[in-house]
Amino acid sequence: MRLFAIGDLHLPSARGKRMDRFGWKDHPRPLAEAWDQAVAPSDLVLVLGDTSWATRPSEVEEDLAWIHERQGRKVLLKGNHDFWWPDSRTKLGTLLAPFPSIVGFLHNGSALREGPYVIAGVRGWTVPEAPQLPGGGYDPELDMESYQPHVVERDLGRLRASVQAAEVLARDPDTIRVACMHFPPVYAGPKPTRFSPIIEAYRPAVCAYGHLHGPGIPAGFVGEHNGVRYVLTSCDAARFAPIRLL
């Protein structure tokens, strides 16, 4: 079982919201082709947030069906644009149940095991450590005026809980530890955030993340920091194809 990741699919949902104005003309079509060529049915794909433009569960079903139809087994993580994502773990499980190739999700401090991989992760949020461009932030959606310390603290707590849950699942000596976030845990430099020490204490083989697009892509760190390999997997950074992690 190989491991892949891709974030920020930004599928159109029942609302029909397209990404053409960002240069992603009809992007689900080439993305589907690249995905199905690269991934085998037995592989695992981490889908790292900002999956759909849906704003409620009733609008997301066709996008979940699109993911279900792609090759491989999928695990979902929430992004900052996933307004369709239910607060309740039970409701989320019910929503995903008709799509059996979506084998799991990370939700509010949970972890999961799929094959040899034990996966910990959270969404994250904008942090003061995020670098800036001359004309503004690398994160135009959530610039520092939107920095919310209580949200950051909440997701730090959820990441600690996720890592603790993963440690219980990782007792098998053959375990491969994996971490993921939607927001960057480390920026270019490398410039760590307050999330990265928690990840690095978990000692994952790899940590994948997304969120950064266009001119923000250079702000992402790709490489090894404190023994962890970090990989940026947002859709345009990944050239609209899942990136193989392991």
Steps between C-alpha positions, in 0.01 A plus 500: 500500500657826384410832659402812305365841598330793334331805648274781390298319235248788509238291322200701375223337709133529416557877500703466178778727623792477259867590541547636146574854620800361688629330185368157597289459187280189528755361746302195624540332159884498476519439874286187465713374212828556685362350821375182338825452308721540807303325772416130526181369667697375802683831558405755765440867416486777761262777388622798701216748518323766296344210320175661383335839465183355652364694796274226639491118492224492238727681252809278535373159393605524134851603606522209744382274217779641280757416769348156551534426128872576499752221543616406848373519855457851636530674835356851536619797706309826542621827348400860571255502206324174585183659635306185409693297761265407789606579857385157615722198435185287472344729240823507303517121502140480379571749220802300380342154537368478139857546373690192624831585335516790748625279780550758773539856616689703758262700716561717807800318641448150366758271340463190288681195375471383140727211404848573637435875528397670824389851416471801730394845391287814529393792285713766674456875451679823410783575744725804557794296372355507147729701267380805313519620141570869429138553399347301785494152645577172334158408629259743329196312632600522865749783543629601840198724558311170521747337738295350782711378793217292646462308172874434486502380862203274432670338203826464691304308761338288231838423347633389839193278543542357150866418565411338833236287328747411226761389754253240628441374145872499417618234744548244224872505407409496129304825529580789266415828670349777286392854586294748303347845523309731271693814600881498482672377817834637372560791262790562264829569668426264667287700737318274747162580650366401840348191333828352379650397839191290571533330162873444539455344844277241330793406271303445178669379184331786315268795562283621211307829486327732254322838505759705308421604141644707218741766632475342843655169393862617560405565863462127554788296633587178317779296650620364833479689827588345835482151355162538326451527124242767413313494168270769354210332319253778411348429161683760292829448686461128422423574132154350536609147587534314830856504634649172610624526858607140575 
